[in-house]
Amino acid sequence: MTTSLTQLTIHESHERLKTGDVTSEELTQAYIKRIEAVDPQLNCYLTRVFDSALLQAKKADAQLKQKSDVTPLTGIPLALKDIFITKGIRTTCASKLLDNYIPPYNSTVAEKLDRSGAVLLGKLNMDEFAMGSSNEHSAYGPVKNPWDLTRTPGGSSGGSAAAIAADLCAGTFGTDTGGSIRQPAAMCGIVGMKPTYGRVSRYGIIAFASSLDQVGPMAKDVMDCALLLNAITGHDARDATSIAAPVPDYTHGLQSGIKGLTIGVPREYFIDGIDPQIENHVRSAIDQLKLLGANIVEISLPHTEYAVPVYYTIAPAEASSNLARYDGVRYGKAAPGAVDLADLFKRTRTEGFGPEVTLRIIIGTFVLSAGYYDAYYLKAQKVRTLIKQDFLKAFHNVDAIVAPTAPTAAFKLGEKSNDPLQMYLNDIFTIPANLAGLPGISLPCGLTENNLPIGLQLIGKPLDEATLLRIAYAYEQSTEWHTKKPSMQKSDAKK
Amino acid sequence: MNYESIIGLEVHAQLATKSKMFCACSTAFGNPPNSNICPVCMGAPGALPVVNFAAVEMAIKAGLAFGSQIQHKSIFARKNYFYPDLSKGYQISQYEFPLCLGGHLDIPLASGETKRISITRIHMEEDAGKLTHDYGHAEKSHVDFNRCGVGLIEIVSGPDMRTPQEAADYFRKVRQILVYLGVCHGNMQEGNLRCDANVSIRKVGDTKLGTRTEMKNLNSFKAVERAIAYEINRQIAAVERGEIIIQETLLWDDAAGKSASLRSKEDAHDYRYFPDPDLLPLIVTTDWIEGIRKQLPELAAAKAARFVRDYGIPEYDAEVLTAERDMALYYEKCIAVYNSPKKISNWIMTELLRELKNEGIDITACRITPEHLAQLVTLIDDGIISGKIGKDVFEEMYTTGHAPAAIIDTKGLKLVSDTSELDAIIERVLSTNQKQVEQYKSGKVAVFGFLVGQVMKETKGQASPQVVNELLKKKLS
Ligand SMILES: [Zn+2]
């Protein structure tokens, strides 16, 4: 059986594009056909831009033919989470408030993609303003998990993870504020990385929680992940929090193995409430890392239990301020029938924001209020520092940390949507890396009895994405989990 | 009952940078609405602010001039509130950790002494846009975001002023220093400088401060004085009636000459300040501060002292000439062309300032260049024209901006110093005034002036008085 074009990884496609074995136009057409056939079941794409995609493909084919300005992404059909500002292309952040928003400028990431010669197929579904862990909080309906259409793909980058798992694009970029890349990557059986805070420009990323938001690649395998990361990293003068550090080629050294590396296993990440199947597979993965030559040591990150409450104080606080700009005055959908200014603001925001976004704005407004600031926001910032220190201490003795990505595999649509606390606990293993600004990656490490993917998480030192990719690559190449494909069926399994 | 008033001012000064505080948009005034805007200052989704270090440098300059402690680490914070002229739903400001702490400013008192007003802090923030309600739709308001994001410093004084006059003098002095530093254009009409006043009263002898009110929208020196006087009277009258002053924010209506309550303490905004996560703490090194300190320009007081010392002009002249930086520069340019400090000072202090005041413009808009003014004084000193004709030439220079020499040429105003021509005129005058000549010769010396006057009359004032004097004396001896 020959692999269809849409199943190819980016690096495989690149080889075939270079030899002229296949053209970008053919590749793009194959994705368009598949999106049209499959996406109605999944609901990954919020906006499709196939006409401009085909034009980009033709341009890429000309470049490939002339062998000029060819990058590893030239002619590769990609898509973007709908949180990235794309000039002239509708950008909704999965909110009704921005339903009609056509941005006048480009995000740095979109600009870099454009320059790399990649083909943009469209914009992908997500939780509204990236607030959610199941993609059920999209104003445009939930995304279905390709492994089981009755389950969520995780969130907030659910559309991105599902699109890759279902071969609806060759790769994407998501954003990760508390696990929004890694958790859906785990639940859809793909590779997703959140780089160090500041490693990738946030310019043109619709802000959720500015001190936590970070852009990262989502891909079919680790090599693709490295290629995508290469395309977007680096200092950006338009983002004051972006780091001016040299950018390595992340594909270099992938094959150098992990012999001699010390990898820590945090005691606090194997707790009650974690699905035993998840724990078993993650433990087997750790054994595999040992087999590959790594030293495995147990470590402690004592403040882990505070990560969720700290996160759900700081993130909503920043969000409440970041989302204040959506007042219907300059852009977005202004509610009709307002009698005065206050009424315009009230109606626009009440009608425009979904319930989860509203909830978080209210929480955030509360924790910043006079009289509560010290007890909530300020205290949360102090505990955040302690969590960061836990990691930095641990990294004196280890090169990376290994843990599960999420406590459970993909859950049923609607299963947790009425229980925000249960939903929030799903981010328990991913949030700490955001609070500490550290890079993290999730990659497939098994399937549950119900044939649902399980994610293995690696957390690294600041700016040490390369070591994470090296470990991930070594693990991936020694197992077959990354080759498993979703069923695209509904399942009646209960849990 | 005697009351004393306690006044503190918050002065907001627009920084004179070319571009805005957090984006590259122009700060130019008077452009069509919404032409100096970009995704950053419009608060577009995803856009991020980046600090304009030229603005920070100006704020440091101001801090140094006021003797503040420049903080090595300060933090930008978000001040959250909803208003349509605020594009992000928050204003980037500084709250707990401002750039400058402490400082002071000495203001002159009527007694001739000076009074030291303390400065609590100077922090940086961005300006908001401007609402207009007169675009032809009764039911709609419009917002111009050209001003949104322009850098500001807020200079907060201690509650050290006791009279409206002191407050206005303080405000004037703040403006003078900022303009001297080149940190603010200081143009009140264009809204470069705005001021809020905190006012309370207490009985003389009390040490406890009374409840204060905050008066907003004080946009001229006169408004500061009037509004504060109004508020002091209002508070005194209220207390005398046995009322309690409530803490509130008032809006001054300068046209109506009264204030109205904007909001009471209960309705005060909770701005929910928190550090702006889009901006790192602002780090200012000692090297940077010292570099700026070295570039600090000479301020008014020092300049005036130097003028007295180096140019030998009276203290009063020096003070007037240095009141505005641009005037001081003008004066020094004149001196550079023609080193006659007192004469040039006289021309500026009498003729030039009067004309500028009449026209309501400042020296930068003056059509007479310093070179031309200096030339005018030179021409008079050289006896080319008389002082009297000089005044006419000055008028012409002021209206047309032409060079004095050109005006003298085209109008034929040059003094007659050709002695043969004058000889003839003098002969004529002497022969028609025989009687006076006899009187002079018999010792009535006062008649000499009459004869000079007759000669001047004949020459229509274009004769050099010295030359006429000499020639006449020779003829009569
Ligand atoms: Zn701008």
Coordinates of C-alpha atoms in Angstrom, one line a residue, chain B residues 32-464:
Chain B
P32 CA -6.1 64.5 10.0
P33 CA -7.9 62.3 12.6
N34 CA -6.7 58.8 12.8
S35 CA -3.7 59.2 10.5
N36 CA -1.0 58.6 13.1
I37 CA -2.1 55.2 14.1
C38 CA -0.9 51.5 13.9
P39 CA -2.0 48.2 15.3
V40 CA -0.1 48.8 18.5
C41 CA -1.6 52.2 19.5
M42 CA -5.0 51.1 18.2
G43 CA -5.0 48.1 20.5
A44 CA -5.4 45.7 17.7
P45 CA -5.7 42.0 18.9
G46 CA -2.2 40.6 19.2
A47 CA -0.3 43.9 19.0
L48 CA 2.4 44.5 21.6
P49 CA 4.0 47.6 23.1
V50 CA 7.8 48.2 22.9
V51 CA 9.3 51.0 25.0
N52 CA 10.6 54.1 23.2
F53 CA 13.9 54.7 24.9
A54 CA 14.0 58.3 23.7
A55 CA 10.9 58.9 25.9
V56 CA 12.6 57.3 28.8
E57 CA 15.7 59.5 28.3
M58 CA 13.5 62.6 28.3
A59 CA 11.8 61.4 31.5
I60 CA 15.2 60.9 33.1
K61 CA 16.3 64.4 32.0
A62 CA 13.2 65.8 33.7
G63 CA 13.9 63.8 36.8
L64 CA 17.5 65.1 37.0
A65 CA 16.4 68.7 36.5
F66 CA 14.0 68.4 39.4
G67 CA 16.6 66.7 41.6
S68 CA 14.8 63.4 41.7
Q69 CA 16.3 60.0 42.5
I70 CA 16.3 58.1 39.2
Q71 CA 15.3 54.5 39.9
H72 CA 17.4 51.8 38.5
K73 CA 14.4 49.6 38.2
S74 CA 10.9 50.8 37.5
I75 CA 7.9 48.9 36.4
F76 CA 5.2 49.7 33.8
A77 CA 1.8 48.8 35.1
R78 CA -1.6 48.6 33.5
K79 CA -4.3 51.0 34.7
N80 CA -7.5 49.3 33.7
Y81 CA -10.7 51.2 32.8
F82 CA -13.1 51.4 30.0
Y83 CA -13.4 54.5 27.8
P84 CA -13.6 54.7 24.1
D85 CA -10.5 57.0 23.8
L86 CA -8.5 54.2 25.5
S87 CA -7.7 51.7 22.8
K88 CA -6.6 48.8 24.9
G89 CA -9.1 49.1 27.8
Y90 CA -6.1 50.0 29.9
Q91 CA -3.5 52.7 30.0
I92 CA 0.2 51.8 30.4
S93 CA 1.5 53.8 33.3
Q94 CA 3.7 53.3 36.3
Y95 CA 2.3 52.8 39.7
E96 CA 4.1 51.2 42.6
F97 CA 7.5 51.6 41.1
P98 CA 7.9 54.9 39.2
L99 CA 11.0 56.0 37.3
C100 CA 11.7 59.0 39.5
L101 CA 11.2 59.5 43.2
G102 CA 11.6 62.7 45.2
G103 CA 12.8 66.1 44.0
H104 CA 11.9 69.7 44.4
L105 CA 11.4 73.0 42.7
D106 CA 12.0 76.5 44.0
I107 CA 9.4 79.1 43.1
P108 CA 9.8 82.9 43.5
L109 CA 7.5 84.6 46.1
A110 CA 6.2 88.1 45.9
S111 CA 8.5 89.0 48.8
G112 CA 11.5 88.2 46.6
E113 CA 12.3 85.1 48.5
T114 CA 11.9 81.6 47.0
K115 CA 9.9 78.7 48.3
R116 CA 10.8 75.1 47.9
I117 CA 8.0 72.8 46.6
S118 CA 8.7 69.2 47.0
I119 CA 8.1 66.7 44.2
T120 CA 6.9 63.3 45.3
R121 CA 7.4 61.3 42.1
I122 CA 7.6 61.5 38.3
H123 CA 6.3 58.6 36.3
M124 CA 5.8 57.7 32.7
E125 CA 2.6 56.8 31.0
E126 CA 0.8 57.0 27.6
D127 CA -1.8 59.5 26.5
A128 CA -5.3 58.6 25.5
G129 CA -7.1 59.5 22.3
K130 CA -9.5 62.4 21.9
L131 CA -13.3 62.3 21.7
T132 CA -15.1 64.7 19.5
H133 CA -18.9 65.1 19.5
D134 CA -19.2 67.6 16.6
Y135 CA -18.9 65.7 13.4
G136 CA -22.3 66.4 12.2
H137 CA -24.1 63.4 13.8
A138 CA -26.0 64.3 16.8
E139 CA -26.3 60.7 17.9
K140 CA -22.7 59.8 17.4
S141 CA -19.3 60.6 18.9
H142 CA -16.0 60.2 17.1
V143 CA -12.6 59.2 18.4
D144 CA -9.3 60.5 17.1
F145 CA -6.4 58.1 18.1
N146 CA -3.6 60.3 16.8
R147 CA -2.8 61.3 20.4
C148 CA -3.3 57.8 21.8
G149 CA 0.0 56.4 22.9
V150 CA 2.0 59.6 23.0
G151 CA 4.4 59.5 25.9
L152 CA 3.7 61.5 29.0
I153 CA 5.3 62.2 32.3
E154 CA 3.2 62.9 35.3
I155 CA 5.0 65.1 37.9
V156 CA 3.3 64.9 41.3
S157 CA 4.1 67.7 43.8
G158 CA 3.8 67.5 47.5
P159 CA 0.9 69.3 49.2
D160 CA 3.2 72.3 49.6
M161 CA 1.5 75.2 47.9
R162 CA -0.7 77.6 50.0
T163 CA -2.2 80.0 47.5
P164 CA -3.6 79.8 43.9
Q165 CA -0.8 82.1 42.9
E166 CA 1.8 79.8 44.2
A167 CA 0.2 76.9 42.3
A168 CA 0.2 78.9 39.1
D169 CA 3.8 80.0 39.6
Y170 CA 4.8 76.4 40.3
F171 CA 3.0 75.2 37.1
R172 CA 4.7 78.0 35.1
K173 CA 8.1 77.1 36.5
V174 CA 7.6 73.4 35.7
R175 CA 6.7 74.3 32.2
Q176 CA 9.7 76.5 31.8
I177 CA 12.1 73.8 33.0
L178 CA 10.5 71.1 30.7
V179 CA 10.7 73.4 27.7
Y180 CA 14.3 74.3 28.5
L181 CA 15.2 70.6 28.7
G182 CA 13.5 70.1 25.3
V183 CA 11.4 67.4 27.0
C184 CA 8.1 69.0 26.3
H185 CA 6.9 71.6 23.7
G186 CA 4.9 73.3 26.4
N187 CA 2.2 74.4 24.1
M188 CA -0.9 74.6 26.2
Q189 CA -3.3 75.1 23.3
E190 CA -2.2 71.9 21.8
G191 CA -2.6 70.1 25.1
N192 CA 1.1 69.5 25.6
L193 CA 0.7 70.3 29.3
R194 CA -2.3 69.6 31.5
C195 CA -2.7 69.8 35.2
D196 CA -4.9 68.4 38.0
A197 CA -5.0 70.1 41.4
N198 CA -5.6 68.5 44.8
V199 CA -7.1 71.1 47.2
S200 CA -8.0 71.0 50.8
I201 CA -8.5 73.7 53.5
R202 CA -7.9 73.7 57.3
K203 CA -8.1 76.3 60.0
V204 CA -4.9 78.1 60.5
G205 CA -3.0 76.4 63.3
D206 CA -4.4 72.9 62.5
T207 CA -1.9 70.3 61.7
K208 CA -4.2 67.7 60.3
L209 CA -5.0 67.9 56.6
G210 CA -8.6 68.4 55.6
T211 CA -10.5 66.2 53.1
R212 CA -9.2 67.0 49.6
T213 CA -10.9 67.2 46.3
E214 CA -9.3 66.7 43.0
M215 CA -9.9 69.3 40.2
K216 CA -9.4 68.2 36.7
N217 CA -9.1 69.9 33.3
L218 CA -6.8 72.8 34.3
N219 CA -5.2 73.7 31.0
S220 CA -3.8 77.2 31.4
F221 CA -2.0 79.0 34.2
K222 CA -5.0 81.3 34.5
A223 CA -7.3 78.3 34.8
V224 CA -5.1 76.9 37.6
E225 CA -5.3 80.1 39.5
R226 CA -9.0 80.6 39.0
A227 CA -10.1 77.0 39.6
I228 CA -8.1 76.7 42.8
A229 CA -9.4 80.0 44.1
Y230 CA -12.9 78.9 43.3
E231 CA -12.5 75.6 45.0
I232 CA -10.9 77.2 48.1
N233 CA -13.9 79.6 48.4
R234 CA -16.3 76.7 47.8
Q235 CA -14.8 74.7 50.6
I236 CA -14.6 77.5 53.0
A237 CA -18.2 78.5 52.4
A238 CA -19.3 74.8 52.9
V239 CA -17.4 74.5 56.1
E240 CA -18.8 77.8 57.4
R241 CA -22.2 76.4 56.7
G242 CA -21.3 73.5 58.8
E243 CA -21.1 71.0 55.9
I244 CA -18.5 68.3 55.6
I245 CA -16.2 68.3 52.6
I246 CA -16.5 65.1 50.7
Q247 CA -13.7 63.5 48.8
E248 CA -14.6 63.8 45.1
T249 CA -13.3 64.5 41.7
L250 CA -14.3 67.8 40.1
L251 CA -14.2 69.0 36.5
W252 CA -13.3 72.6 35.9
D253 CA -15.3 74.5 33.3
D254 CA -13.1 77.5 32.5
A255 CA -15.6 79.2 30.2
A256 CA -18.3 79.1 33.0
G257 CA -15.7 79.8 35.7
K258 CA -17.0 77.0 37.9
S259 CA -16.6 73.3 38.6
A260 CA -18.9 70.4 38.6
S261 CA -18.6 67.1 40.4
L262 CA -17.4 64.3 38.2
R263 CA -17.5 61.4 40.7
S264 CA -17.5 60.9 44.4
K265 CA -15.2 58.6 46.3
E266 CA -17.8 55.8 46.3
D267 CA -17.8 55.9 42.5
A268 CA -14.1 56.1 42.2
H269 CA -12.6 53.7 39.7
D270 CA -10.8 50.6 40.9
Y271 CA -8.1 50.7 38.3
R272 CA -6.8 47.2 39.2
Y273 CA -3.2 48.2 38.6
F274 CA -0.8 45.3 37.9
P275 CA 2.6 45.0 36.3
D276 CA 2.2 45.0 32.5
P277 CA 3.3 41.4 31.5
D278 CA 4.1 42.7 28.0
L279 CA 6.9 44.9 29.2
L280 CA 10.0 43.9 31.2
P281 CA 11.0 46.0 34.2
L282 CA 12.7 49.2 33.0
I283 CA 16.3 49.0 33.9
V284 CA 18.3 52.3 34.0
T285 CA 22.0 52.0 34.5
T286 CA 24.2 54.5 36.3
D287 CA 26.1 55.0 33.1
W288 CA 23.0 56.0 31.3
I289 CA 21.9 58.4 34.0
E290 CA 25.3 60.1 34.1
G291 CA 25.5 60.3 30.4
I292 CA 22.2 62.2 30.4
R293 CA 23.3 64.3 33.3
K294 CA 26.3 65.5 31.2
Q295 CA 23.9 66.6 28.4
L296 CA 21.6 68.6 30.7
P297 CA 21.2 72.1 29.2
E298 CA 21.6 75.3 31.1
L299 CA 18.3 76.1 32.8
A300 CA 16.7 79.5 33.1
A301 CA 18.1 80.5 36.5
A302 CA 21.7 79.7 35.5
K303 CA 21.3 81.3 32.2
A304 CA 20.0 84.6 33.8
A305 CA 22.9 84.7 36.2
R306 CA 25.3 84.2 33.3
F307 CA 23.7 87.0 31.3
V308 CA 24.1 89.4 34.2
R309 CA 27.7 88.2 34.7
D310 CA 28.9 88.0 31.0
Y311 CA 26.7 90.6 29.3
G312 CA 26.5 93.1 32.1
I313 CA 22.7 93.5 31.7
P314 CA 20.5 94.2 34.7
E315 CA 19.0 91.3 36.6
Y316 CA 15.5 92.3 35.5
D317 CA 16.5 92.1 31.8
A318 CA 18.2 88.8 32.3
E319 CA 15.1 87.3 33.9
V320 CA 12.8 88.5 31.2
L321 CA 15.1 87.3 28.4
T322 CA 15.5 83.9 30.0
A323 CA 11.8 83.3 30.9
E324 CA 11.4 81.4 27.6
R325 CA 14.2 79.2 26.3
D326 CA 13.6 80.3 22.8
M327 CA 13.8 83.9 23.7
A328 CA 17.1 83.4 25.5
L329 CA 18.4 81.6 22.4
Y330 CA 17.2 84.5 20.2
Y331 CA 18.9 87.0 22.4
E332 CA 22.2 85.1 22.3
K333 CA 22.0 84.8 18.5
C334 CA 21.7 88.6 18.3
I335 CA 24.6 89.1 20.6
A336 CA 26.7 86.7 18.5
V337 CA 26.1 89.0 15.4
Y338 CA 26.5 92.3 17.2
N339 CA 28.0 92.4 20.7
S340 CA 25.9 95.2 22.2
P341 CA 24.0 93.3 24.9
K342 CA 22.2 96.2 26.6
K343 CA 21.0 97.9 23.4
I344 CA 19.8 94.6 22.0
S345 CA 18.1 93.7 25.3
N346 CA 16.3 97.1 25.1
W347 CA 15.0 96.5 21.6
I348 CA 13.7 93.1 22.6
M349 CA 12.2 94.1 25.9
T350 CA 10.4 97.1 24.6
E351 CA 9.6 96.9 20.9
L352 CA 9.8 93.2 20.2
L353 CA 8.0 91.8 23.2
R354 CA 5.2 94.4 22.8
E355 CA 4.6 93.4 19.1
L356 CA 4.7 89.7 20.0
K357 CA 2.2 90.2 22.8
N358 CA -0.1 92.2 20.6
E359 CA -0.1 89.6 17.9
G360 CA -0.3 86.8 20.4
I361 CA 2.6 84.7 19.0
D362 CA 5.9 83.6 20.5
I363 CA 9.4 84.3 19.5
T364 CA 9.7 81.1 17.3
A365 CA 7.0 82.6 15.0
C366 CA 8.7 86.0 14.9
R367 CA 9.4 87.3 11.4
I368 CA 12.5 89.3 12.5
T369 CA 15.5 87.1 12.5
P370 CA 18.1 87.6 15.3
E371 CA 20.6 88.5 12.5
H372 CA 18.3 91.3 11.2
L373 CA 17.6 92.7 14.7
A374 CA 21.3 92.8 15.4
Q375 CA 21.9 94.5 12.0
L376 CA 19.3 97.1 12.9
V377 CA 21.1 98.0 16.1
T378 CA 24.4 98.1 14.2
L379 CA 23.0 100.5 11.6
I380 CA 21.8 102.9 14.3
D381 CA 25.1 102.7 16.2
D382 CA 27.0 103.4 13.0
G383 CA 24.9 106.5 12.4
I384 CA 23.5 105.2 9.2
I385 CA 20.0 105.8 10.5
S386 CA 18.7 107.6 13.5
G387 CA 17.2 105.9 16.5
K388 CA 13.9 107.4 15.6
I389 CA 13.9 106.1 12.0
G390 CA 15.1 102.8 13.5
K391 CA 11.7 102.4 15.1
D392 CA 10.0 102.8 11.7
V393 CA 12.4 100.3 10.1
F394 CA 11.7 97.9 13.0
E395 CA 7.9 98.2 12.3
E396 CA 8.5 97.4 8.7
M397 CA 10.9 94.5 9.6
Y398 CA 8.3 93.1 12.0
T399 CA 5.5 93.0 9.4
T400 CA 7.5 92.0 6.3
G401 CA 10.5 90.1 7.7
H402 CA 12.8 92.0 5.4
A403 CA 16.4 92.9 6.2
P404 CA 16.8 96.4 7.7
A405 CA 19.3 97.5 5.0
A406 CA 16.9 96.6 2.2
I407 CA 14.1 98.6 3.9
I408 CA 16.4 101.6 4.3
D409 CA 17.4 101.4 0.7
T410 CA 14.0 101.1 -0.9
K411 CA 12.5 103.7 1.3
G412 CA 15.4 106.1 1.0
L413 CA 15.8 106.4 4.8
K414 CA 19.5 106.6 4.9
L415 CA 20.9 109.6 6.9
V416 CA 22.3 112.4 4.9
S417 CA 25.9 112.6 5.9
D418 CA 27.1 114.1 2.7
T419 CA 28.6 117.3 4.1
S420 CA 28.3 119.4 0.9
E421 CA 24.6 118.7 0.7
L422 CA 24.3 119.5 4.4
D423 CA 26.4 122.7 4.1
A424 CA 23.9 124.1 1.6
I425 CA 20.9 123.3 3.9
I426 CA 22.7 124.8 7.0
E427 CA 23.5 128.0 5.0
R428 CA 19.8 128.3 4.1
V429 CA 18.7 127.7 7.7
L430 CA 21.2 130.3 9.1
S431 CA 20.2 132.9 6.6
T432 CA 16.4 132.5 7.2
N433 CA 17.0 132.6 11.0
Q434 CA 19.3 135.6 11.4
K435 CA 17.7 136.6 14.7
Q436 CA 18.5 133.3 16.4
V437 CA 22.0 133.3 15.0
E438 CA 22.5 136.8 16.6
Q439 CA 21.1 135.5 19.9
Y440 CA 23.4 132.5 19.9
K441 CA 26.4 134.6 19.2
S442 CA 25.5 136.9 22.0
G443 CA 25.7 133.9 24.4
K444 CA 22.2 132.4 24.4
V445 CA 23.5 128.9 23.8
A446 CA 20.0 127.3 24.2
V447 CA 19.1 128.6 20.7
F448 CA 21.6 126.0 19.3
G449 CA 19.0 123.3 19.8
F450 CA 16.4 125.2 17.8
L451 CA 18.8 125.6 14.9
V452 CA 19.7 121.9 14.9
G453 CA 15.9 121.1 14.9
Q454 CA 15.4 123.4 11.8
V455 CA 18.2 121.6 10.0
M456 CA 16.7 118.2 10.9
K457 CA 13.3 119.4 9.7
E458 CA 14.8 120.4 6.4
T459 CA 16.4 117.0 5.9
K460 CA 13.2 115.3 6.9
G461 CA 15.1 113.6 9.8
Q462 CA 17.5 111.9 7.5
A463 CA 20.5 113.8 8.7
S464 CA 22.9 112.3 11.2

